[in-house]
Coordinates of C-alpha atoms in Angstrom, one line a residue:
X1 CA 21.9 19.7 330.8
X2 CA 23.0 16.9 332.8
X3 CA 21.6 13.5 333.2
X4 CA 20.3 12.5 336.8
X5 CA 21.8 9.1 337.7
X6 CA 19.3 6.8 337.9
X7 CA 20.0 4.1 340.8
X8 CA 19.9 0.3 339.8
X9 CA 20.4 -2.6 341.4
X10 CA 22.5 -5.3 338.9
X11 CA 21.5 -8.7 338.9
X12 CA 23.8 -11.4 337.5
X13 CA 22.7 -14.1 335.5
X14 CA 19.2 -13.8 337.8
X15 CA 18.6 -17.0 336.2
X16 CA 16.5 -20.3 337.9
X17 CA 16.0 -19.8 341.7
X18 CA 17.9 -16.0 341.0
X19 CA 14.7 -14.9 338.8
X20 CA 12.8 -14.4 342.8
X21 CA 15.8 -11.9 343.0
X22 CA 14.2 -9.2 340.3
X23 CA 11.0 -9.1 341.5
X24 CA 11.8 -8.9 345.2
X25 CA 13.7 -5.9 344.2
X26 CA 11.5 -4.3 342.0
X27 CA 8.6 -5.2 344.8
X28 CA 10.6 -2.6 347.1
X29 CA 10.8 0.1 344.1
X30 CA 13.7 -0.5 343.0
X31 CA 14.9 -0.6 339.5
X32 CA 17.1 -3.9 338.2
X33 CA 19.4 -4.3 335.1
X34 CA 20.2 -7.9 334.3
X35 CA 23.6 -9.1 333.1
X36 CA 24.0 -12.3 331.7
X37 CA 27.4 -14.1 331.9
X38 CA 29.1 -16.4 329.5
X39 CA 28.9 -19.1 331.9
X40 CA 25.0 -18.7 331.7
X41 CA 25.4 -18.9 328.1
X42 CA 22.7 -22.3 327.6
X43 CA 19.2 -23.3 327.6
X44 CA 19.8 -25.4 330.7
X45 CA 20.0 -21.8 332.6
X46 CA 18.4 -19.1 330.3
X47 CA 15.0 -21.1 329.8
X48 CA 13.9 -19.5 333.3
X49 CA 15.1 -15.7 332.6
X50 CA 12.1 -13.4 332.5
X51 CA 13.3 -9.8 330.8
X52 CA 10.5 -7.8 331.7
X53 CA 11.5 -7.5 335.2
X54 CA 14.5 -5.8 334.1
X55 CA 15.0 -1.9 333.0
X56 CA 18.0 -3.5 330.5
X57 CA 20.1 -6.4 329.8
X58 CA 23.2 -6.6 329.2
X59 CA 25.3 -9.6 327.8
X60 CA 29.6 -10.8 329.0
X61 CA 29.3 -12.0 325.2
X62 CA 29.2 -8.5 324.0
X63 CA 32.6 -7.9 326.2
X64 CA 33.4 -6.8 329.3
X65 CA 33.8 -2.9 328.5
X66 CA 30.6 -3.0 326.8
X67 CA 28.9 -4.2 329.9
X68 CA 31.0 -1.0 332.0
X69 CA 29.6 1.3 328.7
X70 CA 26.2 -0.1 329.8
X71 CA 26.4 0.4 333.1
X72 CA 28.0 3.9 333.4
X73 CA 24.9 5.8 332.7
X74 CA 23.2 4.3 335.8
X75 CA 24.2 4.5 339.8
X76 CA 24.9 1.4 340.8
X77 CA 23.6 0.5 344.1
X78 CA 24.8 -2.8 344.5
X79 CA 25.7 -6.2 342.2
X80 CA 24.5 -9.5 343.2
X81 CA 25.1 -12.8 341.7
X82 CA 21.9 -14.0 340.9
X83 CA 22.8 -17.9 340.9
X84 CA 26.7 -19.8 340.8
X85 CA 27.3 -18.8 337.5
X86 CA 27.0 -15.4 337.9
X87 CA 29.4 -15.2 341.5
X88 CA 32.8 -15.1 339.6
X89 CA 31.7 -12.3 337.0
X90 CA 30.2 -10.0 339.9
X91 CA 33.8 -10.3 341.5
X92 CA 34.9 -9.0 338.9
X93 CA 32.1 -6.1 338.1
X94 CA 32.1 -4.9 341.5
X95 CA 35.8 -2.7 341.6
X96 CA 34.3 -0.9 339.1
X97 CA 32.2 1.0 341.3
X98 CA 33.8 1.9 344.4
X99 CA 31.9 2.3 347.9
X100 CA 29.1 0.0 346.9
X101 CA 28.8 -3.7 349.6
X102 CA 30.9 -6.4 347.8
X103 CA 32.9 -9.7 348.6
X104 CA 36.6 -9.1 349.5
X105 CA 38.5 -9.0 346.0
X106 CA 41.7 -11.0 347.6
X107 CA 39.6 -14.5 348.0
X108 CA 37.6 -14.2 344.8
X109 CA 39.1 -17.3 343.1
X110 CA 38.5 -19.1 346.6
X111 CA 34.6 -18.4 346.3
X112 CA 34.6 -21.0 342.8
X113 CA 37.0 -23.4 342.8
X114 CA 36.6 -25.8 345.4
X115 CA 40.5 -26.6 345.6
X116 CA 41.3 -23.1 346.1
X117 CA 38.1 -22.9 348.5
X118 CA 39.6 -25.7 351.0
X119 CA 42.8 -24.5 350.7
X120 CA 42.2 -21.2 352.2
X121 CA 40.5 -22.6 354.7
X122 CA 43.1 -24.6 355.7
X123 CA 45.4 -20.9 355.7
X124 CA 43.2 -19.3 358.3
X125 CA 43.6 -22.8 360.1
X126 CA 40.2 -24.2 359.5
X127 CA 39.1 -27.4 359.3
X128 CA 38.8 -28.7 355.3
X129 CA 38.5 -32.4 353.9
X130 CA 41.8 -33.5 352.8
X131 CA 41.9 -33.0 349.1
X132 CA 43.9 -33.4 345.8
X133 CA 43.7 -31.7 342.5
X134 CA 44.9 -33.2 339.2
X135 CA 44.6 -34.0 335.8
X136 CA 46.7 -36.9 335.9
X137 CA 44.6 -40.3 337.1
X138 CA 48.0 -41.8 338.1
X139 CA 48.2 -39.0 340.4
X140 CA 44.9 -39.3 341.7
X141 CA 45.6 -43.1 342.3
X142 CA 48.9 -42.5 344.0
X143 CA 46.9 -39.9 346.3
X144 CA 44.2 -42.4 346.8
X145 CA 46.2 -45.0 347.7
X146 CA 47.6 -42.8 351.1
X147 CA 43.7 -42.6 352.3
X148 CA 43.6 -45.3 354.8
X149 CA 39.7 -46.2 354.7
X150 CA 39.5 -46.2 350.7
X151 CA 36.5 -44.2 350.4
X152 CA 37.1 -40.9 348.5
X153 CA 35.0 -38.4 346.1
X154 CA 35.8 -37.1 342.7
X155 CA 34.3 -33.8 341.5
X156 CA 34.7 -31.1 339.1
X157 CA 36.4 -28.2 340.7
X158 CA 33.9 -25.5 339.9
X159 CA 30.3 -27.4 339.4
X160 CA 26.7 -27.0 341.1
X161 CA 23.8 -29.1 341.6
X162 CA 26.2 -32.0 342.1
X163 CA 26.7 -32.8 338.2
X164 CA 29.8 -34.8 338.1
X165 CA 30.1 -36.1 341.6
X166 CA 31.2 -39.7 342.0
X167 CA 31.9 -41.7 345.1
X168 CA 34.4 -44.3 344.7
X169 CA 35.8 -47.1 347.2
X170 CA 37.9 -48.8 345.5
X171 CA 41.3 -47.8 342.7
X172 CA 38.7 -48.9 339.7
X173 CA 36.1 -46.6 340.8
X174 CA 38.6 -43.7 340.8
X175 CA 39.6 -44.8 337.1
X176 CA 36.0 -44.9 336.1
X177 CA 35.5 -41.7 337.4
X178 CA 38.5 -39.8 335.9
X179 CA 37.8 -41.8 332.7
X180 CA 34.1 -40.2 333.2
X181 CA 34.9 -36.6 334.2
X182 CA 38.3 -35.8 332.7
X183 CA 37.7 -33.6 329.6
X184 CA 34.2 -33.3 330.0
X185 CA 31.8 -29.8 329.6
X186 CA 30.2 -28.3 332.9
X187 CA 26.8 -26.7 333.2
X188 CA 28.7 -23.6 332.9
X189 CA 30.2 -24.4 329.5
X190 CA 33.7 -25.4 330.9
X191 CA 35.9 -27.8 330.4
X192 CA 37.1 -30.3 332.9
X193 CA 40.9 -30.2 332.6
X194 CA 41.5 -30.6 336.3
X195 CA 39.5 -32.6 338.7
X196 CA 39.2 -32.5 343.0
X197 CA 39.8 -35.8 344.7
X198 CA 38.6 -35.4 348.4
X199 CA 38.6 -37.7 351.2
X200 CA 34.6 -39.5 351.7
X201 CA 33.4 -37.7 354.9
X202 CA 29.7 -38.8 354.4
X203 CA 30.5 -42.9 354.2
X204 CA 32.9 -42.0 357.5
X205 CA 30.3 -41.1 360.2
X206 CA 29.4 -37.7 359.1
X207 CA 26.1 -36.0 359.2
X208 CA 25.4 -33.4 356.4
X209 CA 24.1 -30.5 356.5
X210 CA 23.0 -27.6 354.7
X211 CA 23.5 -23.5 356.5
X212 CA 21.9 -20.8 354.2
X213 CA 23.0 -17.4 355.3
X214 CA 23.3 -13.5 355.0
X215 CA 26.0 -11.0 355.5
X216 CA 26.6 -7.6 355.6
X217 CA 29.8 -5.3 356.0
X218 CA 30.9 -8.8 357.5
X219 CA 28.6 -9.4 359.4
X220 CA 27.3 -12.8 359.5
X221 CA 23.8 -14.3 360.4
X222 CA 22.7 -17.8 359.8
X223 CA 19.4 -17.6 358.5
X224 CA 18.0 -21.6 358.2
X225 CA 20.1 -25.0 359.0
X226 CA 19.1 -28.4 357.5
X227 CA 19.8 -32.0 358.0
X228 CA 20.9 -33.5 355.0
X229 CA 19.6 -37.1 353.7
X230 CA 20.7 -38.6 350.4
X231 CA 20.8 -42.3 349.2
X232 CA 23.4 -43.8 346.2
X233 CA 22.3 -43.6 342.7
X234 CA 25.3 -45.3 341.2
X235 CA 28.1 -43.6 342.2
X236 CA 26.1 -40.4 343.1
X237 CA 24.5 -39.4 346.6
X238 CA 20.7 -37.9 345.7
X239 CA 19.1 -35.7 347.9
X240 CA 16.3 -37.0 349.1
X241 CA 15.0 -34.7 352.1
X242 CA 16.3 -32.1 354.5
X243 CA 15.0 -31.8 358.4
X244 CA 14.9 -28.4 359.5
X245 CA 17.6 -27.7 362.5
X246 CA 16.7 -25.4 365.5
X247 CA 18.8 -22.9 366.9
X248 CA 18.4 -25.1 370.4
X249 CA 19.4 -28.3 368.7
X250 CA 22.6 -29.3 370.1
X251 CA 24.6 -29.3 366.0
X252 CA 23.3 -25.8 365.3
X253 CA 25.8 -23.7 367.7
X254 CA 29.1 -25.7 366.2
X255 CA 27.7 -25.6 362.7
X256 CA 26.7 -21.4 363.1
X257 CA 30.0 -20.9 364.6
X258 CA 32.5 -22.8 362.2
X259 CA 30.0 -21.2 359.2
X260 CA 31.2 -17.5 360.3
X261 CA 34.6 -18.4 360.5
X262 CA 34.3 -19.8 356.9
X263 CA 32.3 -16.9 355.1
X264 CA 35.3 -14.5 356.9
X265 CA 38.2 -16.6 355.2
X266 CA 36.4 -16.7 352.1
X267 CA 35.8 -13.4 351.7
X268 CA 32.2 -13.1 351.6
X269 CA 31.8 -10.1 353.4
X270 CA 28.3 -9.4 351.9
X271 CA 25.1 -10.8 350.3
X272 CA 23.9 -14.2 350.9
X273 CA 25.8 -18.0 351.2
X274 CA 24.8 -21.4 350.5
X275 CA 27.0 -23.8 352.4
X276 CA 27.3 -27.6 352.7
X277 CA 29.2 -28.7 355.8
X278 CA 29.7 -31.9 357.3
X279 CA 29.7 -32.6 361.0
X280 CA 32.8 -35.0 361.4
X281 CA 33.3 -36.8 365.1
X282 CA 35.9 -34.1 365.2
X283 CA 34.0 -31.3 364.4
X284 CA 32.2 -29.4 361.6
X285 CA 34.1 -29.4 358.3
X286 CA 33.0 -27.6 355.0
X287 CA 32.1 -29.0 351.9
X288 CA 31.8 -26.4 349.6
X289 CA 30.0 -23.2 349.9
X290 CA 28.3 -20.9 347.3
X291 CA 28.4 -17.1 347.2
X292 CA 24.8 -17.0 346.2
X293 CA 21.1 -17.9 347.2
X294 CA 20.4 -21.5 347.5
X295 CA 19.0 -23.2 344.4
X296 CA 16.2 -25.5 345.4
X297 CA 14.4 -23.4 347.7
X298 CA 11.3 -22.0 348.7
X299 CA 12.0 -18.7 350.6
X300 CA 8.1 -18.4 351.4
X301 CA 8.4 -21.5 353.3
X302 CA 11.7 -20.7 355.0
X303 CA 10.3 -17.4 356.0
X304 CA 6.8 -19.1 357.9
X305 CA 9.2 -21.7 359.8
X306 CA 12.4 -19.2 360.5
X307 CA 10.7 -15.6 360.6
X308 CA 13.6 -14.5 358.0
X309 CA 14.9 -16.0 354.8
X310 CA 18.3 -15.5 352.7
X311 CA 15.6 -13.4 350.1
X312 CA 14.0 -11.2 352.7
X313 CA 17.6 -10.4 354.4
X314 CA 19.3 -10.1 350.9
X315 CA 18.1 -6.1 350.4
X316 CA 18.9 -5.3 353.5
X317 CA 22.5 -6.4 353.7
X318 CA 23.4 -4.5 350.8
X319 CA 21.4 -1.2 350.7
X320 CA 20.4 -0.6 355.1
X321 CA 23.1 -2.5 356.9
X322 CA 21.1 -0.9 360.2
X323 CA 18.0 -2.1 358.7
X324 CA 19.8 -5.7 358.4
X325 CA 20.8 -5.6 362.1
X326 CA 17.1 -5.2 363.4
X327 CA 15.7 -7.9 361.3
X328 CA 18.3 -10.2 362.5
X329 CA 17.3 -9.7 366.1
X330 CA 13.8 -10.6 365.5
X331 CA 12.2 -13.3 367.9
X332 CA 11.9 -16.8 365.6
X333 CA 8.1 -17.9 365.2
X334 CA 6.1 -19.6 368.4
X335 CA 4.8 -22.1 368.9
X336 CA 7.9 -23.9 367.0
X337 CA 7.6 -25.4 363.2
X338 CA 8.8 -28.3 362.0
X339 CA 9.8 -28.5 358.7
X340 CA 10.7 -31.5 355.9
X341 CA 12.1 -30.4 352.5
X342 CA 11.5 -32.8 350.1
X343 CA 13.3 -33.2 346.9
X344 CA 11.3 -35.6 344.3
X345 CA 13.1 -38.1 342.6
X346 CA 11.9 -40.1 339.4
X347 CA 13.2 -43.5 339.2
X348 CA 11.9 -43.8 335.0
X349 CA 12.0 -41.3 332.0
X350 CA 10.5 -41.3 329.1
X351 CA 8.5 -39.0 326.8
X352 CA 5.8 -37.2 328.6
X353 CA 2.4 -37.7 327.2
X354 CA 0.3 -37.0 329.9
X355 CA 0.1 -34.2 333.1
X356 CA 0.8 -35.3 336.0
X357 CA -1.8 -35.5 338.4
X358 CA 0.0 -33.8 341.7
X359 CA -3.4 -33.4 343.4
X360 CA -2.8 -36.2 346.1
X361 CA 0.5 -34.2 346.9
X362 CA -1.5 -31.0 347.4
X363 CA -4.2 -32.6 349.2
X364 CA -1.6 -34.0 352.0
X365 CA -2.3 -32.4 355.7
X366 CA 1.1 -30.5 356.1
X367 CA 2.0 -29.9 352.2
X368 CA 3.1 -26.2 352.1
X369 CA 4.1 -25.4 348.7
X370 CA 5.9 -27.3 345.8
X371 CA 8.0 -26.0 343.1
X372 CA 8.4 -28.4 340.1
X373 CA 8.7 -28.7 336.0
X374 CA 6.6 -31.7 335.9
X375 CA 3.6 -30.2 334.3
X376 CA 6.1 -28.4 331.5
X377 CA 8.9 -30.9 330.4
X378 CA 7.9 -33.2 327.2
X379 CA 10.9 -36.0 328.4
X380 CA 11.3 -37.1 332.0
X381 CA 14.7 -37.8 333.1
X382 CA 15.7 -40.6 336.1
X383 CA 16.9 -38.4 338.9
X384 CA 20.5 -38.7 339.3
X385 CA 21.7 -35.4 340.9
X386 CA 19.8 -31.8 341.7
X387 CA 19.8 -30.6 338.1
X388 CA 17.6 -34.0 337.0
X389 CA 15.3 -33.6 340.0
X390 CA 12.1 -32.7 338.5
X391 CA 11.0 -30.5 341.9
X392 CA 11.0 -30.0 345.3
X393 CA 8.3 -29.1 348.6
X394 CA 7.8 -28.4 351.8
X395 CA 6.0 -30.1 354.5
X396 CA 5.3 -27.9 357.3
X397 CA 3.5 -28.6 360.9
X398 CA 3.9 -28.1 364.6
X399 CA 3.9 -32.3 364.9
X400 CA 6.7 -34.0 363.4
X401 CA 5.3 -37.1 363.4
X402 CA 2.7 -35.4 361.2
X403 CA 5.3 -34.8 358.6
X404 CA 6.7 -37.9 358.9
X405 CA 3.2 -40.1 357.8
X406 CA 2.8 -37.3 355.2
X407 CA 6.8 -38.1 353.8
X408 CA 5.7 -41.6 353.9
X409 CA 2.4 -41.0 351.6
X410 CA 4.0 -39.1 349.2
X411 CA 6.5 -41.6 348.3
X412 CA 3.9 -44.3 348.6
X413 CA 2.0 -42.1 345.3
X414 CA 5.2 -40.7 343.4
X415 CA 6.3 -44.2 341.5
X416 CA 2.4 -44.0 340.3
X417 CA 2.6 -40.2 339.3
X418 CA 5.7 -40.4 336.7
X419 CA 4.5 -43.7 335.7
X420 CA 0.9 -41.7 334.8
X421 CA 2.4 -39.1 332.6
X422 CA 4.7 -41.9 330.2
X423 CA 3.5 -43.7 327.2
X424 CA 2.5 -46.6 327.6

């Protein structure tokens, strides 16, 4: 007798933010089966998985044939990279089974590495910062030295959640930074041989922003655009807070337009896109983009102010492209929304000895939803990037100014709430 293939839907490392991914899935009927990178391979990322919303799970540790043994007694609908560690690993899962949506094969290495991101960019003639990558800090110096207004930023080439971004103005700063970076271990286990050195577009009259979107069979749709804000922590720009843009605001048609060209010469063909693009005087020019969902995100919330949302797309484009194309034309919500995300930032750690008492968050007028560890972690750390922000909310209302005395409240009481849950 022979076996009846039993359709799946594979989810890789559905880790952090990706763990929404399972359970929308399974909330259509679907089955999942988890695979879990090396990349993955630490507490930092598997301390949110959640195996009982998975059929199986299967581990890249085991080897790569194993994980093709596992998955060859399923049909495999579709693979989706559940977070940035798990994009490069679906590349290379998805030519195993031919006809299902993927990302275009040719660009793979372009959708990690930021180097090889910008420079295809700059093959399709596209805008991208001018960059350098080395290992050599001598190098980096002599390139640094051609940059006319001193200001540039050094990053690892394959990172998330800005870990290991420094802004530097001046030769010393570069040194520090190299000195720093060179050599050392990533959130995904790797090793920091080679470094980017890109020219500073945010201390040079650019606006950031942040364009979430979903494809499918390439087509493109921007699903939500924010307006970045960040202030300097050391040599690090924190977010602090993101505006929501409308597709009426004058930024949104350059930033939508310039995205599309982007996803094309990257290759992401399918599935969803979390991009970081700075509008220049000159233009729109890309930061980095991510083949995945964004990280820091409530899609509830992005749903009530958008009418659509990278996870309620994110089926669609891969199993009912037609499907896809009919939720896209859907009229946005009226009246309009406004909408603040706001990123919490602790200026203290310590040991945690008490809960935090978030009720004067929740009890703000236009407070939407919050997602934070704050009531879990036993140390506090000072919030230096995304992966040391202890949470992040929403502030929702039809009056902007609304949102604005609610911001102001909130980081009136924040000082008061870390300070509540240290010993004394």
């Amino acid at each position: 007798m022979t076996a009846v293939p039993r359709s799946v839907v594979v989810l890789v490392d559905p880790l952090r933010a990706g763990t929404k991914l399972a359970q929308l899935f399974n909330g259509l009927g679907l089955r999942c089966v988890a695979v879990l990178s090396k990349e993955s391979d630490s507490e930092f990322w598997r301390a949110s998985f959640r195996p009982q919303d998975f059929l199986l799970t299967l581990e890249e540790a085991d080897g790569f044939e194993a994980l093709l043994r596992g998955l060859s007694a399923y049909e495999v609908a579709c693979v989706v990279p559940g977070g940035e560690s798990g994009v490069a690993l679906t590349d290379r899962l998805t030519p195993h089974f031919p006809g299902i949506p993927a990302m275009a094969p040719r660009t793979a290495g372009a959708r990690r590495d930021k180097y090889h991101m910008a420079e295809a960019l700059i093959r399709d003639g596209l805008a991208a910062i001018p960059h350098c990558r080395t290992g050599d800090v001598f190098e980096a110096l002599e390139w640094y030295g051609t940059r006319s207004d001193g200001r540039v930023v050094v990053k690892p080439l394959a990172g998330t959640s800005a870990e290991g971004v420094r802004f530097c103005a001046s030769a010393g700063e570069v040194r520090a930074a190299f000195a720093e970076l060179l050599g050392s271990v990533s959130l995904f286990g790797q090793t920091n041989d080679e470094l980017l050195v890109q020219q500073d577009v945010l201390h040079t009259g650019g606006v950031e922003y942040t364009v979430n979107s979903v494809s499918s069979r390439g087509r493109h749709h921007v699903t939500d655009v924010w307006r970045m804000h960040r202030r300097m922590v050391g040599a690090t720009a924190v977010c602090t807070y993101s505006d929501l843009v409308h597709p009426d605001e004058a930024e949104y048609g350059p930033l939508a337009g310039y995205l599309h060209d982007v996803l094309g010469s990257l290759g992401i063909d399918n599935g969803t896109a979390h991009s970081e693009i700075m509008l220049t005087p000159d233009g729109p020019v890309l930061i980095e983009t991510g083949a995945r969902v964004e990280g820091a995100c409530d899609p509830g919330a992005v749903y009530t102010v958008c009418g659509r949302s990278q996870n309620s797309l994110l089926p669609l484009s891969y199993l009912d492209p037609q499907g896809f194309v009919h939720a896209i034309r859907r009229p946005r919500p009226e009246p309009r929304l406004y909408a603040r995300h706001v990123y919490l930032l602790s200026p203290v750690e310590g040991k945690v000895v008490r809960a935090p008492d978030l009720s004067g968050i929740r009890a703000l007028p236009t407070f939407h939803g919050m997602d934070t560890t704050l009531d879990s972690v036993p140390h506090l750390e000072r919030t230096v990037n995304l992966a040391t922000c202890p949470g992040n909310l929403y502030l929702i209302s039809p009056d902007p100014e609304r949102i604005e005395a609610d911001y102001t409240a909130l980081r009136t009481m924040e000082p008061h709430i870390y300070a509540g849950m240290l010993a004394d």
